[in-house]
Short mmCIF file of N, CA and C in Angstrom, two decimals:
data_model
loop_
_atom_site.label_atom_id
_atom_site.label_comp_id
_atom_site.label_asym_id
_atom_site.label_seq_id
_atom_site.Cartn_x
_atom_site.Cartn_y
_atom_site.Cartn_z
N UNK A 1 20.74 -2.86 9.96
CA UNK A 1 19.44 -3.08 10.51
C UNK A 1 19.73 -4.27 11.45
N UNK A 2 19.34 -4.24 12.71
CA UNK A 2 19.43 -5.20 13.63
C UNK A 2 18.65 -6.40 13.51
N UNK A 3 18.99 -7.52 13.80
CA UNK A 3 18.32 -8.71 13.56
C UNK A 3 16.69 -8.65 14.44
N UNK A 4 15.78 -9.15 13.79
CA UNK A 4 14.51 -8.99 14.09
C UNK A 4 14.08 -10.18 14.91
N UNK A 5 13.75 -10.25 16.08
CA UNK A 5 13.39 -11.24 17.16
C UNK A 5 12.34 -12.07 16.38
N UNK A 6 12.39 -13.45 16.51
CA UNK A 6 11.48 -14.26 16.06
C UNK A 6 10.05 -14.12 16.32
N UNK A 7 9.99 -13.63 17.72
CA UNK A 7 8.50 -13.40 18.25
C UNK A 7 7.86 -12.44 17.45
N UNK A 8 8.46 -11.31 16.92
CA UNK A 8 7.93 -10.32 16.12
C UNK A 8 7.33 -10.79 14.78
N UNK A 9 8.32 -11.70 14.29
CA UNK A 9 8.13 -12.43 12.95
C UNK A 9 6.70 -13.18 12.99
N UNK A 10 6.78 -13.89 14.04
CA UNK A 10 5.51 -14.73 14.35
C UNK A 10 4.27 -13.95 14.39
N UNK A 11 4.19 -12.82 15.07
CA UNK A 11 3.14 -12.00 15.17
C UNK A 11 2.73 -11.46 13.82
N UNK A 12 3.65 -11.05 13.11
CA UNK A 12 3.29 -10.57 11.67
C UNK A 12 2.69 -11.57 10.97
N UNK A 13 3.11 -12.92 11.08
CA UNK A 13 2.67 -14.00 10.21
C UNK A 13 1.20 -14.30 10.87
N UNK A 14 0.88 -14.23 12.00
CA UNK A 14 -0.36 -14.41 12.64
C UNK A 14 -1.35 -13.53 11.93
N UNK A 15 -0.99 -12.35 11.70
CA UNK A 15 -2.08 -11.32 11.18
C UNK A 15 -1.85 -11.24 9.62
N UNK A 16 -1.15 -12.35 9.10
CA UNK A 16 -1.22 -12.43 7.69
C UNK A 16 -0.12 -11.37 6.87
N UNK A 17 0.76 -10.91 7.57
CA UNK A 17 1.78 -10.04 7.11
C UNK A 17 3.11 -10.85 6.70
N UNK A 18 3.72 -10.62 5.69
CA UNK A 18 5.13 -11.19 5.40
C UNK A 18 6.14 -10.06 5.49
N UNK A 19 7.22 -10.56 5.59
CA UNK A 19 8.36 -9.57 5.72
C UNK A 19 9.62 -10.25 5.08
N UNK A 20 10.21 -9.49 4.32
CA UNK A 20 11.69 -9.83 3.74
C UNK A 20 12.51 -8.69 3.75
N UNK A 21 13.89 -8.95 3.97
CA UNK A 21 14.80 -7.98 4.24
C UNK A 21 15.69 -7.91 2.67
N UNK A 22 15.92 -6.49 2.61
CA UNK A 22 16.91 -6.25 1.57
C UNK A 22 18.06 -5.67 2.04
N UNK A 23 18.96 -5.13 1.16
CA UNK A 23 20.14 -4.22 1.78
C UNK A 23 19.71 -3.01 2.10
N UNK A 24 18.62 -2.48 1.82
CA UNK A 24 17.95 -1.24 2.14
C UNK A 24 17.32 -1.21 3.31
N UNK A 25 16.76 -2.33 3.86
CA UNK A 25 15.84 -2.33 5.06
C UNK A 25 14.91 -3.59 4.96
N UNK A 26 13.77 -3.43 5.41
CA UNK A 26 12.78 -4.49 5.58
C UNK A 26 11.66 -4.11 4.59
N UNK A 27 11.00 -4.91 3.95
CA UNK A 27 9.82 -4.70 3.27
C UNK A 27 8.68 -5.56 3.70
N UNK A 28 7.57 -4.97 4.39
CA UNK A 28 6.46 -5.62 4.92
C UNK A 28 5.46 -5.73 3.78
N UNK A 29 4.58 -6.72 3.63
CA UNK A 29 3.60 -7.04 2.68
C UNK A 29 2.42 -7.78 3.24
N UNK A 30 1.29 -7.50 2.68
CA UNK A 30 -0.16 -8.10 2.98
C UNK A 30 -0.86 -8.21 1.62
N UNK A 31 -1.51 -9.20 1.31
CA UNK A 31 -2.33 -9.39 0.30
C UNK A 31 -3.63 -9.22 0.68
N UNK A 32 -4.27 -8.18 -0.10
CA UNK A 32 -5.74 -7.77 0.19
C UNK A 32 -6.56 -8.09 -0.98
N UNK A 33 -7.86 -7.89 -0.87
CA UNK A 33 -8.63 -8.08 -2.02
C UNK A 33 -8.36 -7.22 -3.32
N UNK A 34 -7.78 -6.05 -3.17
CA UNK A 34 -7.51 -5.19 -4.21
C UNK A 34 -6.04 -5.27 -4.68
N UNK A 35 -5.18 -5.93 -3.98
CA UNK A 35 -3.89 -6.19 -4.32
C UNK A 35 -3.03 -6.24 -3.22
N UNK A 36 -1.72 -6.08 -3.36
CA UNK A 36 -0.66 -6.34 -2.40
C UNK A 36 -0.50 -4.87 -1.86
N UNK A 37 -0.43 -5.02 -0.57
CA UNK A 37 0.02 -3.76 0.17
C UNK A 37 1.43 -3.94 0.62
N UNK A 38 2.32 -2.92 0.45
CA UNK A 38 3.73 -2.97 0.55
C UNK A 38 4.21 -1.96 1.26
N UNK A 39 5.04 -1.87 2.36
CA UNK A 39 5.69 -0.74 2.75
C UNK A 39 7.15 -1.05 3.16
N UNK A 40 8.05 -0.22 2.91
CA UNK A 40 9.46 -0.28 3.25
C UNK A 40 9.93 0.41 4.42
N UNK A 41 10.75 -0.39 5.38
CA UNK A 41 11.17 0.26 6.51
C UNK A 41 12.65 0.32 6.59
N UNK A 42 13.39 1.50 6.55
CA UNK A 42 14.82 1.73 6.44
C UNK A 42 15.14 2.30 7.74
N UNK A 43 16.05 1.58 8.49
CA UNK A 43 16.53 1.92 9.79
C UNK A 43 16.96 0.97 10.59
N UNK A 44 17.48 1.29 11.78
CA UNK A 44 17.94 0.15 12.66
C UNK A 44 16.91 -0.62 13.51
N UNK A 45 15.84 0.16 13.80
CA UNK A 45 14.95 -0.54 14.75
C UNK A 45 13.48 -0.77 14.12
N UNK A 46 13.37 -2.05 13.57
CA UNK A 46 12.11 -2.26 12.78
C UNK A 46 10.94 -2.18 13.66
N UNK A 47 10.93 -2.71 14.96
CA UNK A 47 9.85 -2.79 15.77
C UNK A 47 9.45 -1.31 16.15
N UNK A 48 10.37 -0.41 16.38
CA UNK A 48 9.95 0.94 16.83
C UNK A 48 9.49 1.69 15.52
N UNK A 49 10.09 1.40 14.31
CA UNK A 49 9.46 2.01 13.18
C UNK A 49 8.11 1.66 12.78
N UNK A 50 7.84 0.27 13.03
CA UNK A 50 6.63 -0.46 12.72
C UNK A 50 5.48 0.22 13.64
N UNK A 51 5.82 0.38 14.84
CA UNK A 51 4.73 0.94 15.88
C UNK A 51 4.39 2.36 15.39
N UNK A 52 5.36 3.14 15.32
CA UNK A 52 5.06 4.52 14.79
C UNK A 52 4.35 4.63 13.51
N UNK A 53 4.74 3.77 12.51
CA UNK A 53 3.97 3.73 11.15
C UNK A 53 2.51 3.43 11.46
N UNK A 54 2.29 2.28 12.31
CA UNK A 54 0.85 1.68 12.51
C UNK A 54 0.15 2.91 13.29
N UNK A 55 0.66 3.67 14.14
CA UNK A 55 0.07 4.71 14.82
C UNK A 55 -0.33 5.72 13.98
N UNK A 56 0.23 6.11 12.89
CA UNK A 56 0.12 7.25 12.00
C UNK A 56 -0.62 6.80 10.57
N UNK A 57 -0.55 5.56 10.40
CA UNK A 57 -1.27 5.21 9.12
C UNK A 57 -2.65 5.71 8.89
N UNK A 58 -2.78 6.43 7.65
CA UNK A 58 -4.11 7.01 7.50
C UNK A 58 -4.59 6.37 6.13
N UNK A 59 -5.73 5.65 6.33
CA UNK A 59 -6.23 4.97 5.15
C UNK A 59 -6.54 5.85 3.84
N UNK A 60 -7.24 7.00 4.28
CA UNK A 60 -7.58 7.91 3.36
C UNK A 60 -6.36 8.60 2.55
N UNK A 61 -5.47 8.84 3.24
CA UNK A 61 -4.03 9.40 2.55
C UNK A 61 -3.50 8.25 1.82
N UNK A 62 -3.61 7.01 2.30
CA UNK A 62 -2.96 5.93 1.44
C UNK A 62 -3.61 5.78 0.10
N UNK A 63 -4.95 5.81 -0.01
CA UNK A 63 -5.75 5.66 -1.21
C UNK A 63 -5.49 6.98 -2.11
N UNK A 64 -5.42 8.16 -1.29
CA UNK A 64 -5.25 9.33 -2.14
C UNK A 64 -3.78 9.36 -2.88
N UNK A 65 -2.81 8.67 -2.20
CA UNK A 65 -1.50 8.52 -2.87
C UNK A 65 -1.55 7.75 -4.12
N UNK A 66 -2.36 6.64 -4.00
CA UNK A 66 -2.45 5.81 -5.07
C UNK A 66 -3.25 6.36 -6.30
N UNK A 67 -4.18 7.33 -5.94
CA UNK A 67 -4.93 8.04 -7.09
C UNK A 67 -3.96 9.08 -7.70
N UNK A 68 -3.27 9.72 -6.74
CA UNK A 68 -2.32 10.80 -7.22
C UNK A 68 -1.23 10.24 -8.17
N UNK A 69 -0.83 8.96 -7.90
CA UNK A 69 0.23 8.24 -8.66
C UNK A 69 -0.36 7.83 -10.10
N UNK A 70 -1.52 8.00 -10.37
CA UNK A 70 -2.28 7.66 -11.49
C UNK A 70 -2.28 6.27 -11.70
N UNK A 71 -2.34 5.38 -10.81
CA UNK A 71 -2.56 3.92 -10.80
C UNK A 71 -3.83 3.67 -11.41
N UNK A 72 -4.01 2.63 -11.97
CA UNK A 72 -5.46 2.30 -12.45
C UNK A 72 -6.19 1.61 -11.22
N UNK A 73 -7.19 2.30 -10.74
CA UNK A 73 -7.83 1.67 -9.57
C UNK A 73 -9.34 1.55 -10.10
N UNK A 74 -9.70 0.42 -9.97
CA UNK A 74 -11.07 -0.03 -10.60
C UNK A 74 -12.06 0.33 -9.62
N UNK A 75 -11.90 0.20 -8.15
CA UNK A 75 -13.01 0.50 -7.19
C UNK A 75 -12.41 1.06 -5.99
N UNK A 76 -12.58 2.60 -5.87
CA UNK A 76 -11.94 3.21 -4.98
C UNK A 76 -12.53 2.89 -3.62
N UNK A 77 -13.67 2.56 -3.54
CA UNK A 77 -14.46 2.10 -2.38
C UNK A 77 -13.89 0.93 -1.71
N UNK A 78 -13.69 -0.01 -2.50
CA UNK A 78 -13.11 -1.36 -2.13
C UNK A 78 -11.63 -1.21 -1.59
N UNK A 79 -10.77 -0.32 -2.25
CA UNK A 79 -9.57 0.06 -1.90
C UNK A 79 -9.43 0.70 -0.48
N UNK A 80 -10.41 1.54 -0.33
CA UNK A 80 -10.56 2.22 0.86
C UNK A 80 -11.00 1.28 2.25
N UNK A 81 -11.83 0.45 1.87
CA UNK A 81 -12.23 -0.57 2.79
C UNK A 81 -11.03 -1.51 3.07
N UNK A 82 -10.31 -1.89 2.10
CA UNK A 82 -9.15 -2.82 2.35
C UNK A 82 -8.07 -1.94 3.15
N UNK A 83 -7.89 -0.72 2.93
CA UNK A 83 -7.00 0.22 3.55
C UNK A 83 -7.22 0.24 5.07
N UNK A 84 -8.72 0.36 5.35
CA UNK A 84 -9.07 0.42 6.77
C UNK A 84 -8.86 -0.80 7.37
N UNK A 85 -8.87 -2.01 6.67
CA UNK A 85 -8.83 -3.27 7.32
C UNK A 85 -7.25 -3.48 7.59
N UNK A 86 -6.51 -2.83 6.70
CA UNK A 86 -4.87 -2.97 6.95
C UNK A 86 -4.62 -2.05 8.12
N UNK A 87 -5.31 -1.00 8.20
CA UNK A 87 -5.03 -0.13 9.43
C UNK A 87 -5.24 -0.78 10.69
N UNK A 88 -6.41 -1.47 10.69
CA UNK A 88 -6.75 -2.19 12.04
C UNK A 88 -5.68 -3.44 12.31
N UNK A 89 -5.28 -4.03 11.23
CA UNK A 89 -4.32 -5.10 11.35
C UNK A 89 -2.86 -4.64 11.74
N UNK A 90 -2.50 -3.43 11.18
CA UNK A 90 -1.18 -2.76 11.55
C UNK A 90 -1.31 -2.33 13.24
N UNK A 91 -2.37 -1.97 13.56
CA UNK A 91 -2.55 -1.42 15.02
C UNK A 91 -2.70 -2.85 15.89
N UNK A 92 -3.29 -3.87 15.54
CA UNK A 92 -3.26 -4.97 16.31
C UNK A 92 -1.89 -5.55 16.45
N UNK A 93 -1.06 -5.56 15.27
CA UNK A 93 0.31 -6.16 15.34
C UNK A 93 1.08 -5.16 16.34
N UNK A 94 0.86 -3.84 16.24
CA UNK A 94 1.70 -2.86 16.99
C UNK A 94 1.54 -3.25 18.46
N UNK A 95 0.18 -3.63 18.78
CA UNK A 95 -0.25 -3.89 20.24
C UNK A 95 0.68 -5.14 20.76
N UNK A 96 0.63 -6.00 19.92
CA UNK A 96 1.44 -7.19 20.18
C UNK A 96 2.86 -7.01 20.34
N UNK A 97 3.40 -6.07 19.41
CA UNK A 97 4.88 -5.70 19.55
C UNK A 97 5.23 -5.03 20.72
N UNK A 98 4.22 -4.21 21.23
CA UNK A 98 4.46 -3.42 22.53
C UNK A 98 4.57 -4.52 23.60
N UNK A 99 3.61 -5.55 23.55
CA UNK A 99 3.55 -6.41 24.64
C UNK A 99 4.97 -7.18 24.69
N UNK A 100 5.35 -7.70 23.53
CA UNK A 100 6.60 -8.51 23.65
C UNK A 100 7.79 -7.58 23.93
N UNK A 101 7.73 -6.38 23.62
CA UNK A 101 8.97 -5.46 24.06
C UNK A 101 8.81 -5.31 25.59
N UNK A 102 7.58 -5.12 26.20
CA UNK A 102 7.50 -5.08 27.72
C UNK A 102 7.98 -6.35 28.36
N UNK A 103 7.48 -7.37 27.88
CA UNK A 103 7.93 -8.66 28.36
C UNK A 103 9.43 -8.81 28.41
N UNK A 104 10.10 -8.40 27.32
CA UNK A 104 11.64 -8.51 27.05
C UNK A 104 12.18 -7.54 28.15
N UNK A 105 11.75 -6.33 28.45
CA UNK A 105 12.20 -5.39 29.61
C UNK A 105 12.08 -6.10 30.89
N UNK A 106 10.90 -6.68 31.05
CA UNK A 106 10.77 -7.48 32.37
C UNK A 106 11.90 -8.39 32.74
N UNK A 107 11.99 -9.21 31.76
CA UNK A 107 12.90 -10.53 31.78
C UNK A 107 14.23 -9.92 32.14
N UNK A 108 14.79 -8.72 31.33
CA UNK A 108 15.97 -8.22 31.42
C UNK A 108 16.25 -7.72 32.82
N UNK A 109 15.23 -7.14 33.45
CA UNK A 109 15.20 -6.66 34.65
C UNK A 109 15.45 -7.77 35.89
N UNK A 110 15.12 -8.90 35.52
CA UNK A 110 15.15 -9.93 36.52
C UNK A 110 16.47 -10.69 36.69
#
């Protein structure tokens, strides 16, 4: 996995996400009212993977997977509300990532 530009890490931090790398890839996490949200990205381009993930994240599917995994869930409504909040944050971060990428392309052309 290539090194992640500090500007992207700052955006993640701005929206309350943490990021740590492992030998397998990057783990993104966010603490919410119902618990920690964690997703793992394995590949060479974290930014591209993140944007694609943000575009396709489905809060209903996310909650459904937790239910199917037989995890103890005290309040499904609260979990769905949190998942929808995560979806909004993911999309906001993705928009900022696209802005940074476009700025980098413009600077490279100059």
